[in-house]
Coordinates of C-alpha atoms and ligand atoms in Angstrom, one line a residue:
M1 CA 124.3 118.1 90.8
G2 CA 123.5 119.4 87.4
A3 CA 122.6 116.9 84.6
G4 CA 125.4 115.5 82.6
R5 CA 128.2 116.6 84.9
Y6 CA 129.1 113.1 86.2
S7 CA 132.5 111.7 85.4
A8 CA 134.9 109.5 87.3
L9 CA 137.2 112.5 87.7
S10 CA 134.4 114.8 89.1
L11 CA 133.3 112.1 91.5
L12 CA 136.9 111.7 92.8
R13 CA 137.3 115.5 93.1
G14 CA 134.0 115.6 95.0
A15 CA 135.1 112.9 97.4
I16 CA 138.3 114.8 98.1
T17 CA 136.8 118.3 98.4
G18 CA 133.5 117.4 100.1
H19 CA 131.5 118.0 96.9
R20 CA 131.7 121.8 97.2
H21 CA 131.8 122.3 93.5
W22 CA 128.4 120.6 93.0
G23 CA 125.8 122.9 91.6
R24 CA 122.1 123.0 92.6
A25 CA 120.0 120.2 91.2
W26 CA 117.2 122.6 90.6
R27 CA 116.9 126.4 90.5
A28 CA 115.5 128.3 93.6
A29 CA 112.7 129.7 91.5
E30 CA 110.9 132.9 92.6
P31 CA 107.1 133.1 92.3
G32 CA 106.3 134.4 88.8
G33 CA 103.3 133.7 86.5
P34 CA 100.7 133.7 85.3
Y35 CA 101.2 129.9 84.9
D36 CA 99.2 127.4 82.9
V37 CA 99.2 125.1 85.9
I38 CA 100.2 125.6 89.6
V39 CA 100.7 122.4 91.5
I40 CA 100.4 122.8 95.3
G41 CA 102.7 120.5 97.1
G42 CA 106.3 119.5 96.3
G43 CA 106.1 115.9 97.3
G44 CA 106.7 113.0 94.9
H45 CA 103.2 113.2 93.4
G46 CA 103.3 117.0 92.8
L47 CA 106.8 116.9 91.3
A48 CA 105.9 113.9 89.1
T49 CA 102.8 115.8 87.9
A50 CA 104.8 118.8 86.9
Y51 CA 107.4 116.6 85.2
Y52 CA 104.9 114.7 83.0
L53 CA 103.0 118.0 82.3
A54 CA 106.1 119.5 80.8
K55 CA 107.6 116.3 79.3
E56 CA 104.5 114.7 77.8
H57 CA 102.1 117.5 77.2
G58 CA 104.4 120.3 76.4
V59 CA 102.9 122.5 79.2
R60 CA 106.0 124.4 80.2
R61 CA 104.5 127.3 82.3
V62 CA 104.2 125.2 85.4
A63 CA 105.0 126.0 89.0
V64 CA 105.2 123.6 92.0
V65 CA 104.5 125.6 95.2
E66 CA 105.9 123.9 98.4
K67 CA 105.4 125.2 101.9
G68 CA 108.6 123.6 103.2
Y69 CA 111.4 121.9 101.3
I70 CA 111.2 119.3 98.5
G71 CA 110.6 115.8 99.9
G72 CA 110.0 117.1 103.5
G73 CA 106.5 115.6 103.6
N74 CA 105.5 112.0 103.3
T75 CA 107.8 111.4 100.4
G76 CA 110.8 111.6 102.7
R77 CA 109.0 109.8 105.6
N78 CA 107.6 106.7 104.1
T79 CA 108.9 103.1 104.2
T80 CA 109.2 102.9 100.4
I81 CA 107.3 99.8 99.6
V82 CA 106.3 99.6 95.9
R83 CA 103.8 96.9 94.8
S84 CA 100.6 96.6 92.8
N85 CA 99.0 93.5 94.4
Y86 CA 95.9 95.3 95.8
R87 CA 92.4 93.9 96.0
Q88 CA 90.2 96.1 93.9
P89 CA 90.6 95.9 90.1
Q90 CA 90.6 99.7 89.7
L91 CA 93.5 100.0 92.1
Q92 CA 95.3 97.0 90.6
R93 CA 95.2 98.7 87.2
L94 CA 96.3 102.0 88.6
L95 CA 99.2 100.6 90.7
D96 CA 100.4 98.3 88.0
Y97 CA 100.5 101.2 85.6
S98 CA 102.7 102.9 88.2
L99 CA 104.8 99.7 88.8
K100 CA 105.6 99.5 85.1
L101 CA 106.9 103.1 85.3
W102 CA 109.0 102.3 88.3
H103 CA 110.9 99.7 86.3
G104 CA 112.2 102.3 83.9
L105 CA 112.2 105.4 86.1
S106 CA 115.9 105.8 86.8
D107 CA 116.6 105.8 83.0
D108 CA 113.7 108.1 82.3
L109 CA 114.8 110.7 84.9
N110 CA 118.5 110.1 84.4
Y111 CA 118.7 109.8 88.1
N112 CA 119.2 106.7 90.2
V113 CA 116.1 106.3 92.3
M114 CA 117.5 103.0 93.6
F115 CA 114.4 101.0 92.6
S116 CA 114.9 97.5 93.9
P117 CA 112.4 94.9 92.8
R118 CA 113.2 92.5 95.7
G119 CA 109.7 91.1 96.0
A120 CA 106.9 92.0 98.4
L121 CA 105.6 89.1 100.5
F122 CA 102.3 88.9 102.4
L123 CA 102.4 86.2 105.1
G124 CA 99.5 83.9 105.8
H125 CA 99.1 82.7 109.4
S126 CA 96.1 80.3 109.2
D127 CA 94.2 78.3 106.6
A128 CA 91.7 81.1 106.3
D129 CA 94.6 83.6 105.6
M130 CA 95.9 81.2 102.9
V131 CA 92.5 81.0 101.2
K132 CA 92.3 84.8 101.1
L133 CA 95.8 85.1 99.7
A134 CA 95.1 82.4 97.1
E135 CA 91.9 84.2 96.0
R136 CA 93.8 87.5 95.8
G137 CA 96.6 85.8 93.8
D138 CA 94.0 84.4 91.3
A139 CA 92.4 87.8 90.9
L140 CA 95.7 89.4 90.3
I141 CA 96.8 86.8 87.7
A142 CA 93.4 87.3 85.9
M143 CA 94.4 91.0 85.6
G144 CA 97.8 90.1 84.2
I145 CA 99.6 91.0 87.4
D146 CA 102.2 88.6 88.8
A147 CA 101.4 86.8 92.0
E148 CA 102.9 83.6 93.4
L149 CA 101.4 81.6 96.3
M150 CA 104.1 80.1 98.5
D151 CA 103.9 77.2 100.9
R152 CA 105.7 77.2 104.3
D153 CA 108.9 75.6 103.0
A154 CA 109.2 78.2 100.2
V155 CA 108.7 81.1 102.7
A156 CA 111.3 79.5 105.0
R157 CA 113.8 79.3 102.2
L158 CA 113.1 82.9 101.0
V159 CA 113.2 84.5 104.5
P160 CA 115.3 82.4 106.9
L161 CA 114.9 85.2 109.4
L162 CA 111.3 84.2 110.1
D163 CA 110.3 82.0 113.0
M164 CA 108.8 79.0 111.2
G165 CA 108.3 76.9 114.3
R166 CA 104.9 75.2 114.8
D167 CA 104.9 76.7 118.3
A168 CA 105.6 80.2 117.1
R169 CA 103.4 83.0 118.6
W170 CA 102.0 83.5 115.0
P171 CA 102.6 80.4 113.0
I172 CA 103.4 81.0 109.3
E173 CA 101.5 78.8 106.9
G174 CA 102.8 80.4 103.6
G175 CA 102.6 83.6 101.7
L176 CA 101.8 85.5 98.5
I177 CA 104.6 87.2 96.8
Q178 CA 104.8 89.8 94.0
R179 CA 108.3 89.5 92.7
R180 CA 108.2 92.7 90.6
G181 CA 107.4 94.7 93.8
G182 CA 110.1 96.0 96.2
T183 CA 111.5 99.3 97.4
A184 CA 113.0 102.6 96.1
R185 CA 115.0 105.4 97.7
H186 CA 112.4 107.9 98.7
D187 CA 114.5 111.1 98.7
A188 CA 116.0 110.2 95.4
V189 CA 112.5 110.0 93.9
A190 CA 111.7 113.5 95.0
W191 CA 115.1 114.8 93.9
G192 CA 115.0 113.0 90.6
F193 CA 111.6 114.3 89.6
A194 CA 112.5 117.8 90.9
R195 CA 115.7 118.0 88.8
A196 CA 114.0 116.6 85.7
A197 CA 111.0 118.9 86.0
D198 CA 113.3 121.9 86.5
S199 CA 115.3 121.1 83.5
L200 CA 112.1 121.3 81.5
G201 CA 111.5 124.8 82.8
V202 CA 109.2 124.0 85.7
D203 CA 109.5 126.6 88.6
I204 CA 109.9 124.9 91.9
I205 CA 109.1 127.4 94.6
E206 CA 110.0 126.2 98.1
N207 CA 109.2 127.9 101.4
C208 CA 105.9 129.2 99.9
E209 CA 102.7 128.1 101.7
V210 CA 99.4 128.3 100.0
T211 CA 97.0 130.2 102.3
G212 CA 94.0 130.7 100.1
F213 CA 92.7 130.7 96.5
L214 CA 92.2 133.5 94.0
R215 CA 88.6 133.4 92.7
D216 CA 86.7 134.9 89.8
G217 CA 83.1 134.0 90.7
G218 CA 82.9 130.2 90.7
R219 CA 86.3 129.8 89.1
V220 CA 89.7 129.4 90.8
T221 CA 92.3 131.6 89.1
G222 CA 95.4 130.9 91.2
V223 CA 96.6 130.8 94.8
R224 CA 97.3 133.2 97.6
T225 CA 100.6 132.3 99.3
T226 CA 103.0 133.5 102.0
R227 CA 105.1 135.0 99.1
G228 CA 102.2 136.7 97.3
D229 CA 99.4 135.9 94.9
I230 CA 100.2 133.6 91.9
A231 CA 97.8 133.4 89.0
A232 CA 97.2 130.2 87.0
G233 CA 94.8 128.7 84.5
R234 CA 94.5 125.4 86.5
T235 CA 95.3 124.9 90.1
A236 CA 96.2 121.3 91.3
I237 CA 96.0 120.3 94.9
C238 CA 98.6 117.6 95.7
V239 CA 99.3 117.9 99.4
A240 CA 98.8 114.4 100.9
G241 CA 98.1 114.7 104.7
N242 CA 97.1 118.3 104.2
S243 CA 94.4 117.6 101.6
G244 CA 91.5 118.3 104.0
H245 CA 93.0 121.6 105.2
V246 CA 93.9 122.9 101.7
A247 CA 90.5 122.0 100.2
G248 CA 89.0 123.7 103.2
L249 CA 90.7 127.0 102.1
A250 CA 88.4 126.8 99.1
G251 CA 85.4 126.0 101.2
I252 CA 85.3 122.3 100.2
K253 CA 84.9 119.4 102.6
L254 CA 86.6 116.2 101.5
P255 CA 85.7 112.7 102.6
I256 CA 89.2 112.5 104.1
E257 CA 90.5 112.3 107.7
S258 CA 94.2 113.0 108.4
H259 CA 95.9 110.3 110.6
T260 CA 99.5 110.0 111.7
L261 CA 101.5 107.0 110.5
Q262 CA 104.7 106.0 112.1
A263 CA 107.8 104.1 111.1
W264 CA 111.0 102.9 112.8
V265 CA 114.5 102.0 111.7
T266 CA 117.3 100.0 113.5
E267 CA 121.0 100.4 113.4
P268 CA 122.5 99.3 110.1
V269 CA 123.6 95.7 110.0
K270 CA 124.8 93.2 107.3
P271 CA 122.2 91.9 104.9
M272 CA 119.5 89.9 106.9
I273 CA 116.7 89.8 104.5
D274 CA 116.3 90.6 100.8
T275 CA 112.5 90.9 100.4
V276 CA 109.7 93.0 101.9
V277 CA 107.7 91.1 104.6
M278 CA 104.2 92.2 105.4
S279 CA 101.5 90.7 107.6
Q280 CA 98.0 92.0 107.3
T281 CA 96.9 89.8 110.1
L282 CA 99.5 91.2 112.5
H283 CA 99.3 94.8 111.1
C284 CA 103.1 95.1 110.6
Y285 CA 105.8 95.0 107.9
F286 CA 109.5 95.3 107.6
S287 CA 112.4 95.3 105.1
Q288 CA 116.1 96.2 105.1
S289 CA 117.2 99.4 103.6
D290 CA 120.2 99.6 101.3
K291 CA 122.1 101.3 104.1
G292 CA 121.5 98.2 106.3
G293 CA 118.8 99.4 108.8
M294 CA 115.7 97.3 109.3
V295 CA 112.8 99.6 108.5
G296 CA 109.3 98.8 109.6
G297 CA 105.9 100.1 110.5
G298 CA 102.2 99.2 111.2
D299 CA 98.9 100.8 111.7
P300 CA 98.2 104.6 111.6
D301 CA 97.1 106.2 114.9
F302 CA 93.3 105.7 115.3
F303 CA 92.6 109.4 116.1
P304 CA 92.8 112.2 113.5
S305 CA 95.8 114.5 113.8
Y306 CA 98.0 116.9 111.8
A307 CA 100.9 116.5 114.2
Q308 CA 103.9 114.8 112.7
R309 CA 104.4 112.6 115.7
G310 CA 102.6 109.4 116.8
A311 CA 101.3 107.6 119.8
P312 CA 103.9 105.2 121.5
M313 CA 101.5 102.2 121.6
R314 CA 101.2 102.1 117.8
L315 CA 105.0 101.9 117.5
E316 CA 105.2 99.3 120.3
D317 CA 102.6 97.2 118.5
S318 CA 104.4 97.1 115.2
I319 CA 107.8 96.4 116.8
A320 CA 106.4 93.6 119.0
Q321 CA 104.6 91.9 116.1
S322 CA 107.7 92.2 113.9
I323 CA 109.8 90.6 116.6
A324 CA 107.3 87.9 117.0
L325 CA 107.7 87.1 113.3
A326 CA 111.5 87.5 113.3
P327 CA 112.9 87.2 116.8
A328 CA 116.5 88.2 115.7
L329 CA 115.2 91.7 115.3
S330 CA 115.1 92.0 119.1
R331 CA 118.9 92.0 119.2
L332 CA 119.0 95.2 117.1
R333 CA 119.0 98.8 118.5
M334 CA 116.3 101.0 117.2
V335 CA 117.9 104.3 116.2
R336 CA 114.9 106.4 115.2
S337 CA 111.2 106.6 114.8
W338 CA 109.2 109.2 113.0
A339 CA 105.7 110.0 111.6
G340 CA 103.9 111.5 108.7
V341 CA 100.4 112.7 108.2
T342 CA 98.4 110.6 105.8
D343 CA 95.1 111.5 104.2
M344 CA 92.8 108.6 104.8
S345 CA 89.9 108.6 102.4
F346 CA 86.7 106.9 103.5
D347 CA 86.9 104.0 101.0
G348 CA 90.7 103.6 101.3
S349 CA 91.2 104.6 97.7
P350 CA 92.7 107.8 96.3
I351 CA 90.9 110.8 94.7
I352 CA 92.1 112.1 91.3
G353 CA 89.8 114.5 89.6
E354 CA 88.0 117.8 89.4
M355 CA 86.8 119.7 92.4
P356 CA 83.4 121.3 92.6
L357 CA 85.0 124.7 91.6
D358 CA 86.1 125.3 88.0
G359 CA 89.9 125.4 87.5
L360 CA 90.6 123.4 90.7
Y361 CA 91.7 119.8 90.8
I362 CA 92.7 117.3 93.5
N363 CA 95.1 114.4 93.8
G364 CA 94.9 113.0 97.3
G365 CA 93.5 110.4 99.7
W366 CA 96.4 108.1 99.1
C367 CA 96.1 106.9 102.7
Y368 CA 99.2 105.0 103.9
G369 CA 100.1 103.7 100.4
G370 CA 100.8 106.5 97.9
F371 CA 104.5 106.3 97.5
K372 CA 104.2 103.3 95.2
A373 CA 101.8 105.3 93.1
T374 CA 104.2 108.3 92.6
P375 CA 105.1 108.0 88.9
G376 CA 101.7 106.6 87.8
S377 CA 99.6 109.1 89.9
G378 CA 101.7 112.0 88.6
R379 CA 101.3 110.9 85.0
L380 CA 97.6 110.4 85.3
Y381 CA 97.1 113.7 87.1
A382 CA 99.1 115.5 84.4
H383 CA 96.9 113.9 81.7
L384 CA 93.8 115.4 83.5
L385 CA 95.4 118.8 83.9
A386 CA 96.6 119.0 80.4
T387 CA 93.6 117.7 78.6
G388 CA 90.7 118.4 81.0
E389 CA 89.7 114.8 80.7
S390 CA 90.4 111.9 83.1
H391 CA 92.6 109.1 81.8
P392 CA 90.5 105.9 81.7
I393 CA 92.7 104.4 84.5
A394 CA 92.1 107.4 86.7
A395 CA 88.4 108.0 85.9
P396 CA 87.0 105.7 88.6
F397 CA 88.8 107.7 91.3
D398 CA 86.8 111.0 90.9
L399 CA 85.5 112.8 93.9
A400 CA 81.9 112.4 92.8
R401 CA 82.1 108.7 93.5
F402 CA 81.4 109.3 97.2
A403 CA 78.1 111.2 96.4
Q404 CA 77.1 108.7 93.7
G405 CA 77.8 105.5 95.7
R406 CA 80.7 104.3 93.4
T407 CA 83.2 103.8 96.3
I408 CA 86.2 101.6 95.7
D409 CA 86.5 99.7 99.0
E410 CA 90.2 99.0 99.5
T411 CA 90.1 99.7 103.3
G412 CA 92.3 97.2 105.1
S413 CA 94.6 96.4 102.2
G414 CA 97.4 97.3 104.5
P415 CA 97.3 98.1 108.2
M416 CA 94.3 100.3 108.9
P417 CA 93.1 102.6 111.6
Q418 CA 90.9 100.8 114.1
S419 CA 88.3 103.6 114.1
R420 CA 87.1 102.8 110.6
Ligands
FAD501 C1 105.5 106.5 108.0 C2 104.9 106.3 106.6 C3 105.2 105.2 105.9 C4 104.7 105.0 104.6 N1 105.0 103.9 103.9 C5 104.6 103.8 102.6 C6 105.1 102.7 101.8 O1 105.8 101.8 102.3 N2 104.6 102.6 100.6 C7 103.7 103.5 100.0 O2 103.3 103.3 98.9 N3 103.3 104.5 100.7 C8 103.7 104.7 102.0 N4 103.3 105.8 102.7 C9 102.4 106.8 102.1 C10 103.1 107.8 101.2 O3 104.2 108.3 101.8 C11 102.1 108.9 100.8 O4 100.9 108.3 100.3 C12 102.7 109.7 99.6 O5 104.0 110.0 99.9 C13 101.9 111.0 99.5 O6 102.1 111.8 98.3 P1 103.3 112.9 98.2 O7 104.5 112.2 98.1 O8 103.0 113.8 97.2 O9 103.1 113.6 99.7 P2 104.1 114.6 100.4 O10 105.5 114.2 100.2 O11 103.6 114.7 101.8 O12 103.9 115.9 99.6 C14 102.9 116.9 99.9 C15 103.6 118.2 100.1 O13 102.6 119.2 100.2 C16 103.1 120.2 101.0 N5 102.0 121.1 101.4 C17 101.1 120.8 102.3 N6 100.3 121.9 102.5 C18 100.8 122.9 101.7 C19 100.4 124.2 101.5 N7 99.3 124.8 102.1 N8 101.1 124.9 100.6 C20 102.1 124.4 99.9 N9 102.6 123.2 100.1 C21 101.9 122.4 101.0 C22 103.8 119.5 102.1 O14 104.8 120.3 102.7 C23 104.4 118.3 101.3 O15 105.8 118.5 101.0 C24 103.8 106.0 104.0 C25 103.6 107.2 104.7 C26 104.1 107.4 106.0 C27 103.9 108.6 106.8

């Protein structure tokens, strides 16, 4: 629906007529150019990049080139957890920068992304877990990021759904919560950024796959696509699970493996839980969507794959562990499971920076945790593309860190593939 067309009357009319009078939220742009910047990938990160380029840097000749439809990648497949309580200070800074943007995002985009700061709780299952959570909480507080250590009783009060018995399969000793964390509606994030970017003149070109790069010697000058060649001053890769493949089209090998990550959702039920529960020890997590379904997931598959489907045992593991934590879940019917392809970097941290070819940039390697970074990552990538300089928060995440031994080891901050 176009901006500014909401009114009680139009909503009523829409309800009666099946919303047939609604206009497109963004134009179906045709490939044009030359552009100042081409962003490859119409996921949340790519769209946010285009939006901030136009809005904050006045770069208006921007195209987002998407091989499928907007939000059809991991943006529309993820389990929507938003938090900034990571382990490494560089990531804490980056993700808290993003978390602050989440808190004002619906207003900024004039689109309800349904951000819900309902709290994100890590469970501790042993004294050793609790020591680790306490250390992480201290480190976060030292960085100015909220963290609250909870004892058993506090966890039991917050999440009555959990099995707090001393004889439980996985006893719960306490937890660490970030109250500013929570969830957001994933599709709405893609649609909100797409609509806002379009209204600033960004061309969003769907059903247009990048199949190669235009080159002038050592410089990338645009992209080769299924809908023709498109020229650009700067070309920005932002394709999540396809990072390795697309970089390969330019002859560049990235320190990234693509792995499938699965999720599941149950039938909708009345509110059972109003926070996000995660267990790093058990490699599982769950929350309840606004629609009522319990949504959960766990580890990525341990073998590399570009298939958007996963192995049954991973699904079974995460469901079994979730039921061990909250036995009432066993009474619900699972209605759906699905998978996305995530780009697992070798230190578990993203890559935002220049590629070894002039005019070519990369934002990728977000592993299984990039949704939470969407506004922050887009804004930082836009800064790099507009100014040619990395923003200080993004600077540590350059590609050269792997060759220079400056890795940012966040592996295992969530469920992780067993092969690494
Ligand atoms: C099951 C699952 C659960 C997850 N849960 C969470 C979570 O709870 N919290 C969290 O923070 N993160 C989570 N993630 C990770 C998160 O979804 C990703 O890190 C993030 O969405 C990636 O960025 P993106 O949104 O831009 O990617 P995408 O939405 O995948 O966008 C990339 C786009 O590039 C397009 N593309 C690819 N190749 C080409 C090409 N050659 N030409 C043109 N376009 C191309 C794709 O079609 C795609 O639309 C989860 C991921 C999965 C799969």
